[in-house]
Short mmCIF file of C-alpha atoms and ligand atoms in Angstrom, two decimals:
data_model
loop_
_atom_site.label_atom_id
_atom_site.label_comp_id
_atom_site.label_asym_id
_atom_site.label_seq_id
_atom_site.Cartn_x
_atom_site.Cartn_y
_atom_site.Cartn_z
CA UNK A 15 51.58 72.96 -33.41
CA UNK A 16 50.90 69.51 -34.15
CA UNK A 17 51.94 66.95 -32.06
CA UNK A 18 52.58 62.71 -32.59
CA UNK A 19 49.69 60.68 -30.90
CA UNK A 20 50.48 56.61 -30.46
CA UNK A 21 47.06 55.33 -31.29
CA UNK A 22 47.28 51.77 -32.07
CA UNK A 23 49.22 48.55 -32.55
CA UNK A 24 48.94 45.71 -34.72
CA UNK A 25 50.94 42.18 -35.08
CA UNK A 26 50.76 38.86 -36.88
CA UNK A 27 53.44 35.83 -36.56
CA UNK A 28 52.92 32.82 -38.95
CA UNK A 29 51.39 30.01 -37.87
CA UNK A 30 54.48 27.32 -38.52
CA UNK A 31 56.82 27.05 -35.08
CA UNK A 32 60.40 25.98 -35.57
CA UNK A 33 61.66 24.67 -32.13
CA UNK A 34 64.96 24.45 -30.43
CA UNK A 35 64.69 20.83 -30.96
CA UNK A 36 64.16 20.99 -34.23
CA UNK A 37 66.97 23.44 -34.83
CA UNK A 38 69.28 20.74 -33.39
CA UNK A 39 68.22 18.25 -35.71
CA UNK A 40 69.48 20.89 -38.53
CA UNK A 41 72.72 22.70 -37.19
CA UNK A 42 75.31 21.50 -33.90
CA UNK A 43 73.46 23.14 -30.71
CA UNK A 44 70.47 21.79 -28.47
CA UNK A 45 67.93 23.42 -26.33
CA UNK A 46 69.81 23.21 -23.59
CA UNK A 47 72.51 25.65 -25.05
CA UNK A 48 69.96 28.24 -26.66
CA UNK A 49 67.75 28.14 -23.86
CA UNK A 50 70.38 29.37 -21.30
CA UNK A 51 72.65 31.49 -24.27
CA UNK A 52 69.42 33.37 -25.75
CA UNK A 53 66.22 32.76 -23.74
CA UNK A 54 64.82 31.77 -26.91
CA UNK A 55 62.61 28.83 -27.30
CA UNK A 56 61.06 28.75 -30.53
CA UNK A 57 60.37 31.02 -33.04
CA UNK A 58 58.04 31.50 -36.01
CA UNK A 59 58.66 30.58 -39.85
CA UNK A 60 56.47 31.94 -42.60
CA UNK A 61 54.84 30.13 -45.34
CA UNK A 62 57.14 29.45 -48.57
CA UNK A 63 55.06 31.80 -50.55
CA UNK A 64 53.97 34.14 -48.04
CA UNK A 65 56.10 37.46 -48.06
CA UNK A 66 57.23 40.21 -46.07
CA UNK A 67 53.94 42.13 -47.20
CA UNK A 68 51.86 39.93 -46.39
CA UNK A 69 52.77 39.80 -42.72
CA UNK A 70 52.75 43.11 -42.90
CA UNK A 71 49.21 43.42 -44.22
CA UNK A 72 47.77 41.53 -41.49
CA UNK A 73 49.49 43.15 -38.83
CA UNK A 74 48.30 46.39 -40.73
CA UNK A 75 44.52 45.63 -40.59
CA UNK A 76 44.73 44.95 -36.82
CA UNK A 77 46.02 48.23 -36.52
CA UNK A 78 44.12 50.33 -39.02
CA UNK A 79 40.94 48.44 -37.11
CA UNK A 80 42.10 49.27 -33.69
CA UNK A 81 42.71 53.04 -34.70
CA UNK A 82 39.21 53.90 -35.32
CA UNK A 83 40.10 55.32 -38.17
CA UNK A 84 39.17 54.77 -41.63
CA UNK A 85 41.81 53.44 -43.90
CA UNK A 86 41.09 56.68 -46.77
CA UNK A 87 42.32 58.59 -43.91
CA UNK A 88 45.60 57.61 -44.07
CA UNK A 89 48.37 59.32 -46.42
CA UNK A 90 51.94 58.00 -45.56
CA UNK A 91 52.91 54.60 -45.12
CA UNK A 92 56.51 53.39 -43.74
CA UNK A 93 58.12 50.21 -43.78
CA UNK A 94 60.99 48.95 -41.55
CA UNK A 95 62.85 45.79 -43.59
CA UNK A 96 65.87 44.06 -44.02
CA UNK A 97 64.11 41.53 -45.82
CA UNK A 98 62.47 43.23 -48.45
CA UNK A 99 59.59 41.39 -50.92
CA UNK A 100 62.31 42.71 -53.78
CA UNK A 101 65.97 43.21 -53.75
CA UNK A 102 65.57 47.14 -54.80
CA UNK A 103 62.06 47.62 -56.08
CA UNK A 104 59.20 48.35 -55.57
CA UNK A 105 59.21 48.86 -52.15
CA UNK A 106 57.48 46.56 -49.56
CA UNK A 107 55.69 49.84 -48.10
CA UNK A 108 54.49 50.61 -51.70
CA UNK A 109 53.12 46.52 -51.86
CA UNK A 110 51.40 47.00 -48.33
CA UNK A 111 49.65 50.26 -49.36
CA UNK A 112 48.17 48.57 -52.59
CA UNK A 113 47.10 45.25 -50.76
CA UNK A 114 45.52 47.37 -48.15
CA UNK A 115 44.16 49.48 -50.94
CA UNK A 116 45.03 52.48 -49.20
CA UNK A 117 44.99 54.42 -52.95
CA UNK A 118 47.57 57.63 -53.30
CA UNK A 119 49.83 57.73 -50.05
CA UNK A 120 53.36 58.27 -49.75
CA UNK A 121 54.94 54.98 -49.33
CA UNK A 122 59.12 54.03 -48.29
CA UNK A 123 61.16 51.47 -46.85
CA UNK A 124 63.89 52.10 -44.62
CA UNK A 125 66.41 50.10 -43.58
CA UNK A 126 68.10 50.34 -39.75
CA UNK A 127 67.44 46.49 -39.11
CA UNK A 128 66.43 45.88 -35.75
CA UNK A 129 66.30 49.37 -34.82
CA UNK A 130 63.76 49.94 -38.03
CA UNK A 131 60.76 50.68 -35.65
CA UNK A 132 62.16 53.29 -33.70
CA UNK A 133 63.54 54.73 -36.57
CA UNK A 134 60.07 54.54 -38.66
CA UNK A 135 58.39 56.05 -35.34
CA UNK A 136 61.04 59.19 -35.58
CA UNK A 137 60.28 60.06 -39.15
CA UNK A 138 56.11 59.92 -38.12
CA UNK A 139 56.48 62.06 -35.58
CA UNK A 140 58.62 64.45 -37.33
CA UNK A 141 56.23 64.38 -41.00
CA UNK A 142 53.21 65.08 -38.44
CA UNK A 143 55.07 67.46 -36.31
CA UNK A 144 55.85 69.32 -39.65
CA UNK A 145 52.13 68.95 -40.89
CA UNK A 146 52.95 67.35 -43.84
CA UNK A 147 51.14 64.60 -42.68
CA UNK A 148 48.20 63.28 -40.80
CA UNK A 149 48.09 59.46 -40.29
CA UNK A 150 50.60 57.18 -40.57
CA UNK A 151 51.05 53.32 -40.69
CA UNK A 152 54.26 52.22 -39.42
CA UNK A 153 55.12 48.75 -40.52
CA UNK A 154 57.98 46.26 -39.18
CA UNK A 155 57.95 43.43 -41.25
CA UNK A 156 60.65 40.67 -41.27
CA UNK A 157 60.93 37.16 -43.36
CA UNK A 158 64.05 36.94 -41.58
CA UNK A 159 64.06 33.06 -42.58
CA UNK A 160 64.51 34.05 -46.40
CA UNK A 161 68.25 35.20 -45.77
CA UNK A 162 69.38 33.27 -42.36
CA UNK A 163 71.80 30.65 -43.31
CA UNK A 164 70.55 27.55 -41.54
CA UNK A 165 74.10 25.61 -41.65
CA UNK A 166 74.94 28.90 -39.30
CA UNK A 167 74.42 27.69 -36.11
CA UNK A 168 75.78 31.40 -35.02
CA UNK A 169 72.93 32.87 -36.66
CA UNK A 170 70.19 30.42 -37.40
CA UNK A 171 69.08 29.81 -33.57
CA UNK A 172 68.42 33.42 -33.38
CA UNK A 173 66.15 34.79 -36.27
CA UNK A 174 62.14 34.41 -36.89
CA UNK A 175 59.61 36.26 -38.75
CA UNK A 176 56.52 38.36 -38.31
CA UNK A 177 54.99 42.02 -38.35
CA UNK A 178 53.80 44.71 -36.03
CA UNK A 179 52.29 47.56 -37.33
CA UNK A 180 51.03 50.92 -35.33
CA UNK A 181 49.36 54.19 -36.43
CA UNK A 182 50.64 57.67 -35.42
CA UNK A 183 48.32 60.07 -36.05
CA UNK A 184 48.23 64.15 -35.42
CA UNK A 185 46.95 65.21 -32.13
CA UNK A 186 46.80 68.80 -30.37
CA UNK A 187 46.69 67.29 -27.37
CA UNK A 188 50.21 67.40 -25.89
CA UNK A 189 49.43 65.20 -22.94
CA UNK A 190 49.16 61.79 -25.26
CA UNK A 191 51.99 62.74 -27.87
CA UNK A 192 55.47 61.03 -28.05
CA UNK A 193 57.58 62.34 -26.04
CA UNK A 194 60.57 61.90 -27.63
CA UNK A 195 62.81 59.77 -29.46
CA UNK A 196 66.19 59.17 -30.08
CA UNK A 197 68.30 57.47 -32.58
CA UNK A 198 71.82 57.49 -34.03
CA UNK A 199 74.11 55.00 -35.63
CA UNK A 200 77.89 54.68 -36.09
CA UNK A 201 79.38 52.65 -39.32
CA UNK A 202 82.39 52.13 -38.00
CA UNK A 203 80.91 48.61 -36.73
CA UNK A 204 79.19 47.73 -40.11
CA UNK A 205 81.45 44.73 -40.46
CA UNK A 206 79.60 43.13 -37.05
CA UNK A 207 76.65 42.54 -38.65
CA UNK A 208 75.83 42.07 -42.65
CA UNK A 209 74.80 40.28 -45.36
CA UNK A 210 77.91 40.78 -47.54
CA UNK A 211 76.81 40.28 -51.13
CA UNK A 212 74.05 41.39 -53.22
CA UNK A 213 74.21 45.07 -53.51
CA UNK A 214 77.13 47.36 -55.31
CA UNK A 215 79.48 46.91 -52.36
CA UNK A 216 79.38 42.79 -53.27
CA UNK A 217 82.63 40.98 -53.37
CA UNK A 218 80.78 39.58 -56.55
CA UNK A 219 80.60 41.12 -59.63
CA UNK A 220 77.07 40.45 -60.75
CA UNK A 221 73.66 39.95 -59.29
CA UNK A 222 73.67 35.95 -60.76
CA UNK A 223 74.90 34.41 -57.18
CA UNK A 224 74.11 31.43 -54.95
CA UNK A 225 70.91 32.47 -52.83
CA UNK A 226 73.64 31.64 -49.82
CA UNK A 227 75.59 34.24 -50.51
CA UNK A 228 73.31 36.89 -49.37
CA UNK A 229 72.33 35.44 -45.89
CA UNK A 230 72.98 37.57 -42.49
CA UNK A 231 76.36 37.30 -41.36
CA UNK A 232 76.89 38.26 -37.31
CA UNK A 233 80.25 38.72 -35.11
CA UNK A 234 77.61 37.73 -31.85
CA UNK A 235 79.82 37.96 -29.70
CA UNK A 236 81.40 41.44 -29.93
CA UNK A 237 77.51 42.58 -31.29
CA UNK A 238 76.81 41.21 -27.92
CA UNK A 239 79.10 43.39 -25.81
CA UNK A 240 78.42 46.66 -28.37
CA UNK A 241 74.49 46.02 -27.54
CA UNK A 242 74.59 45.85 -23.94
CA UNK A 243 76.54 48.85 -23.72
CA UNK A 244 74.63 50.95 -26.05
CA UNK A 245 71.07 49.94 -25.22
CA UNK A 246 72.07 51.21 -21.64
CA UNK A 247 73.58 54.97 -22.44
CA UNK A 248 70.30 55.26 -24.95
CA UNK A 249 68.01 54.73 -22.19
CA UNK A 250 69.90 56.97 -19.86
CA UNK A 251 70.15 59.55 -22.30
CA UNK A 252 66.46 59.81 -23.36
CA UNK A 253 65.25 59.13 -19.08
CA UNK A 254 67.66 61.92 -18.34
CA UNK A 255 66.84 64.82 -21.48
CA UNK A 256 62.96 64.85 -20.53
CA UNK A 257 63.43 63.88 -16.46
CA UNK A 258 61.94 61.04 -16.41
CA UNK A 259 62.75 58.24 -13.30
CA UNK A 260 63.10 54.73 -14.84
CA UNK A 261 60.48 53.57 -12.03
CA UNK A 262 57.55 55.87 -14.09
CA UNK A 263 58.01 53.62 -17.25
CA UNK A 264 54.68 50.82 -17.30
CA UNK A 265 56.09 49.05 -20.16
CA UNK A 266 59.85 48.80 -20.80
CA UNK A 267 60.16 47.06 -24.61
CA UNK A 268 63.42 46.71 -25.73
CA UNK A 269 64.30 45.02 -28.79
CA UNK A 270 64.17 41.03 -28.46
CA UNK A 271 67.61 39.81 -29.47
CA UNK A 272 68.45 37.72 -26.77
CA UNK A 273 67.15 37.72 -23.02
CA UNK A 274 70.83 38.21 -21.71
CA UNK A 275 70.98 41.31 -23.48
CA UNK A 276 67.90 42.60 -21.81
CA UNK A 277 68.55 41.33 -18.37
CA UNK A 278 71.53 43.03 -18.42
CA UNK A 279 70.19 46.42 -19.36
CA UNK A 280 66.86 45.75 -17.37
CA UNK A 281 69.64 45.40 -14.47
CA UNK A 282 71.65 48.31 -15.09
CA UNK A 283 68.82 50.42 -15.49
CA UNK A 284 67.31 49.36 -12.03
CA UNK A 285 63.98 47.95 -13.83
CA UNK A 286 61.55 45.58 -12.19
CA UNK A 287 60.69 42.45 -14.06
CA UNK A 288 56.84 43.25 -14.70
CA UNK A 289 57.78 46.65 -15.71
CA UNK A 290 60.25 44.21 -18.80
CA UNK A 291 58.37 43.04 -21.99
CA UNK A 292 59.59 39.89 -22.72
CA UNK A 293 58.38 37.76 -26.03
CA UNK A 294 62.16 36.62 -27.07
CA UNK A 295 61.66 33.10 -25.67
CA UNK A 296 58.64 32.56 -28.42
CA UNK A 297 59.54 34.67 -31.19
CA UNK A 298 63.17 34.97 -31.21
CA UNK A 299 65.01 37.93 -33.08
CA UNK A 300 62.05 39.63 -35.89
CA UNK A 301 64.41 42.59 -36.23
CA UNK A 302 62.63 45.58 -36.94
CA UNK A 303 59.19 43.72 -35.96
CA UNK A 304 60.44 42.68 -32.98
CA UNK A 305 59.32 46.27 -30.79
CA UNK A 306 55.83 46.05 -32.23
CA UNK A 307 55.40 42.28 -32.01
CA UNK A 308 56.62 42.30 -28.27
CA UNK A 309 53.68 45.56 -27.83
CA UNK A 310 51.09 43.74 -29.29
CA UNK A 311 51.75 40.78 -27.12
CA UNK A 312 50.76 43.41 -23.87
CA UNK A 313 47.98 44.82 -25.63
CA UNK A 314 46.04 41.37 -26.64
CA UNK A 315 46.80 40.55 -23.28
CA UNK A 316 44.98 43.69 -21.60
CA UNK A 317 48.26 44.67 -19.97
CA UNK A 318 48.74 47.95 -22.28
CA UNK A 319 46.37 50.65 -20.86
CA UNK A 320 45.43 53.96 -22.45
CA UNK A 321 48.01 56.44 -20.98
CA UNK A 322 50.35 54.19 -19.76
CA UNK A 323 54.18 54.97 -20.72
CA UNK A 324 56.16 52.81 -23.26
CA UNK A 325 60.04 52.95 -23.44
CA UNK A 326 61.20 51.50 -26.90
CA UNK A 327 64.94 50.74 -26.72
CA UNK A 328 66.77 48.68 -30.01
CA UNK A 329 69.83 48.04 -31.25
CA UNK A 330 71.14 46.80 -34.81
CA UNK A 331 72.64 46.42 -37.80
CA UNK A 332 74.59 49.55 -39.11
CA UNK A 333 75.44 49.83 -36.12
CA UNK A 334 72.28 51.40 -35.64
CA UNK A 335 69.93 52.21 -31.92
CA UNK A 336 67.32 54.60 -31.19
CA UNK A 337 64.97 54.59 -28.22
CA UNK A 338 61.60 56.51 -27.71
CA UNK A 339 59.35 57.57 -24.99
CA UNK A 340 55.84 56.70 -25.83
CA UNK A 341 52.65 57.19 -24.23
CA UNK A 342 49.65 54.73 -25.14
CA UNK A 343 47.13 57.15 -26.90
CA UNK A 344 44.45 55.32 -28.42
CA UNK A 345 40.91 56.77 -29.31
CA UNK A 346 39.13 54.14 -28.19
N1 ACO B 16 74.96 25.94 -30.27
C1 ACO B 16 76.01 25.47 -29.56
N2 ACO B 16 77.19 26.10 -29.48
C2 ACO B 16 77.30 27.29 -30.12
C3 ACO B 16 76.24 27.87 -30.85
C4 ACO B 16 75.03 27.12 -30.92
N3 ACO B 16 73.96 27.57 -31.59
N4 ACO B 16 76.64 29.04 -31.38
C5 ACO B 16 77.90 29.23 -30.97
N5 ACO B 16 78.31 28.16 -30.22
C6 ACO B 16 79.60 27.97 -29.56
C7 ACO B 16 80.72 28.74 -30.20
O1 ACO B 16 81.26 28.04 -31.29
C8 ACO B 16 81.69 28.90 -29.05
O2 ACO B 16 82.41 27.69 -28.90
P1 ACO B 16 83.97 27.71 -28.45
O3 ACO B 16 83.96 28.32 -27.06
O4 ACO B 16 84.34 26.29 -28.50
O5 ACO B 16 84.65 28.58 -29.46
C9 ACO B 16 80.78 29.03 -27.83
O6 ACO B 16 79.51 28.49 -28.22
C10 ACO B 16 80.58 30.46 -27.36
O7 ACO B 16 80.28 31.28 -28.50
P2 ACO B 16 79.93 32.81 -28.36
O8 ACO B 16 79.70 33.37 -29.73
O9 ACO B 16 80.96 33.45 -27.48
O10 ACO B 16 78.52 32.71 -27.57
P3 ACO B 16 77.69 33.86 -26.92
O11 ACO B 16 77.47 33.57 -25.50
O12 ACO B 16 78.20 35.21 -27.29
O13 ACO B 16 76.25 33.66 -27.63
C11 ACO B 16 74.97 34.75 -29.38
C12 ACO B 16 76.14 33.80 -29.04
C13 ACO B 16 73.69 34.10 -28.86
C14 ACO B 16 74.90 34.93 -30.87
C15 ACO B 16 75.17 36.10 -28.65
O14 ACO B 16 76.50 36.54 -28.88
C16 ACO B 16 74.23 37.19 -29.09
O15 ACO B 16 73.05 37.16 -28.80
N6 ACO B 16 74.76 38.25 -29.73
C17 ACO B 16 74.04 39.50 -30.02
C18 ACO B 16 72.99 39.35 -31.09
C19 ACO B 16 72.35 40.71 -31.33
O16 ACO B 16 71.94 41.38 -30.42
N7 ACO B 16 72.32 41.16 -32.57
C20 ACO B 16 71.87 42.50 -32.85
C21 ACO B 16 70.56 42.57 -33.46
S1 ACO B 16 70.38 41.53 -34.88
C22 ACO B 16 70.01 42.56 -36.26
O17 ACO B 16 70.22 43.74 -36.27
C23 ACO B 16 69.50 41.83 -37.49
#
């Protein structure tokens, strides 16, 4: 049987930094207020005409490089996005595999929002599990600013943009595949988080809209509460189904949304601070970058070692969550 190795990651955020301060200047808040609410100081904006793909790209080529592999051996291609290149088509996986000129690879987007990386990560493991494929790049790519409503001052404080990319190849080695992963959602608290118009369920009857119209809309609060609770029973769940103590994880990344939101769980799951991977305060909320960003940041900074254990936890729009056990595999 094949198993799912994690060989490498990849991440880019754009160079332009929108602070706190700067956010007051736009919306009612300060840095005082965001600071202690989120943990977030600044975050990163992408260039007017640079795209979701783009990011993507970059991050891509870090990881393709880091692999060791060469990028003709690659034959699938997934992209986590909420904030596609195009409303519909083609996909942004599909614009990432030509700009990387990858050739003929199966290419998708899916869309879990800030759980998008551990869901991309499930269907790898299960297409190279199956054998139907080999080696996979796993994109999360976010131009989060393109539909955040800056008069919002509910939402604006929160979002950024970037990419992290990884590649998940086959492996018969059981000792470096993923472990496992988990994921699940329940629509019953769509209404928490959307961006209401725009697609066939739009209050408005054609595509020819204000650009506002289609910006993220959040109840934060009660997403708050929802989060806290489920990021906690995921992690339990997934520690407890393969026996695994919370003190044997090296790297706990949960999705950056807000530092309260990962104190808490950090907390409740009895995790030390160095054992947390923390990269809200300078990146804010990338959605379904956010996991790969936030693993990138250890790697660059020699603190993700080959064999070392990774627990992925996120939580999103849908409602959607998933979580992962993940050893660090790479080839070299
Ligand atoms: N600056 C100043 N005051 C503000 C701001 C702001 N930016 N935003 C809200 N307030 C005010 C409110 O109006 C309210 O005032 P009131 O008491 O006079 O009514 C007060 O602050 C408290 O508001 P809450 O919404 O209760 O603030 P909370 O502590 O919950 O923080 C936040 C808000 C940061 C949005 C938080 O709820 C949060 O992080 N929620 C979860 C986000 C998340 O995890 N989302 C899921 C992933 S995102 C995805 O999938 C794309």
């Amino acid at each position: 049987m094949a198993y799912a190795a994690f060989r490498s990651i990849g991440a880019y955020a754009p160079k332009k930094i929108l602070t706190n301060d700067e956010l007051s200047k736009m919306v009612d808040t300060s840095d005082e207020w965001i600071t202690k609410r989120t943990g977030i100081k600044e975050r990163r904006i992408a260039a007017k005409n640079e795209t979701t793909s783009d990011m993507g790209v970059e991050a891509s080529k870090k990881a393709i490089e880091r692999s060791g592999l060469d990028k003709s051996e690659i034959d699938m291609v997934i992209c986590a996005t909420i904030s596609p290149d195009y409303f519909c088509m083609p996909s942004t996986a599909t614009i990432i595999s030509n700009k990387l000129g990858l050739g003929n690879v199966t290419a998708f987007d899916i869309s879990a929002a800030c759980t998008g990386f551990v869901y991309i990560l499930s269907i790898a493991k299960a297409f190279i599990e199956s054998g139907m494929k080999k080696n996979i790049l796993i994109v999360g790519a976010e131009k989060l600013s393109a539909i955040t409503d800056y008069t919002d001052r509910g939402t604006c404080i929160l979002f950024g943009d970037g990419a992290g990319a990884a590649i998940i190849s086959a492996t018969e080695n059981k000792n470096e595949a993923i472990i496992d992963v988990h994921t699940g959602a329940d629509g019953t608290y769509a209404d928490l988080l959307m961006t209401p118009n725009g697609g066939s369920g739009s209050a408005h009857d054609s595509l020819d809209q204000e650009a506002g119209s289609c910006f993220m809309q959040m109840k934060g609060n009660e997403t708050f509460k929802v989060a806290v609770r489920t990021l906690t029973k995921d992690v339990v769940e997934i520690l407890e189904a393969n026996k695994i103590e919370s003190s044997e994880i090296n790297h706990f990344i949960p999705h950056q949304a807000n530092y309260r939101i990962i104190k808490a769980v950090g907390d409740a799951l009895k995790m030390k601070d160095e054992q947390v991977v923390l990269t809200v305060g300078k990146f804010g909320n990338t959605s379904g970058a956010s996991i790969p960003m936030a693993m990138n940041e250890i790697y660059e900074n020699g603190l993700l070692k080959s064999g070392e254990l990774m627990l992925l936890d996120a939580f999103g729009g849908g409602l959607t969550w998933g979580s992962a056990l993940v050893p660090f595999s790479p080839l070299k």
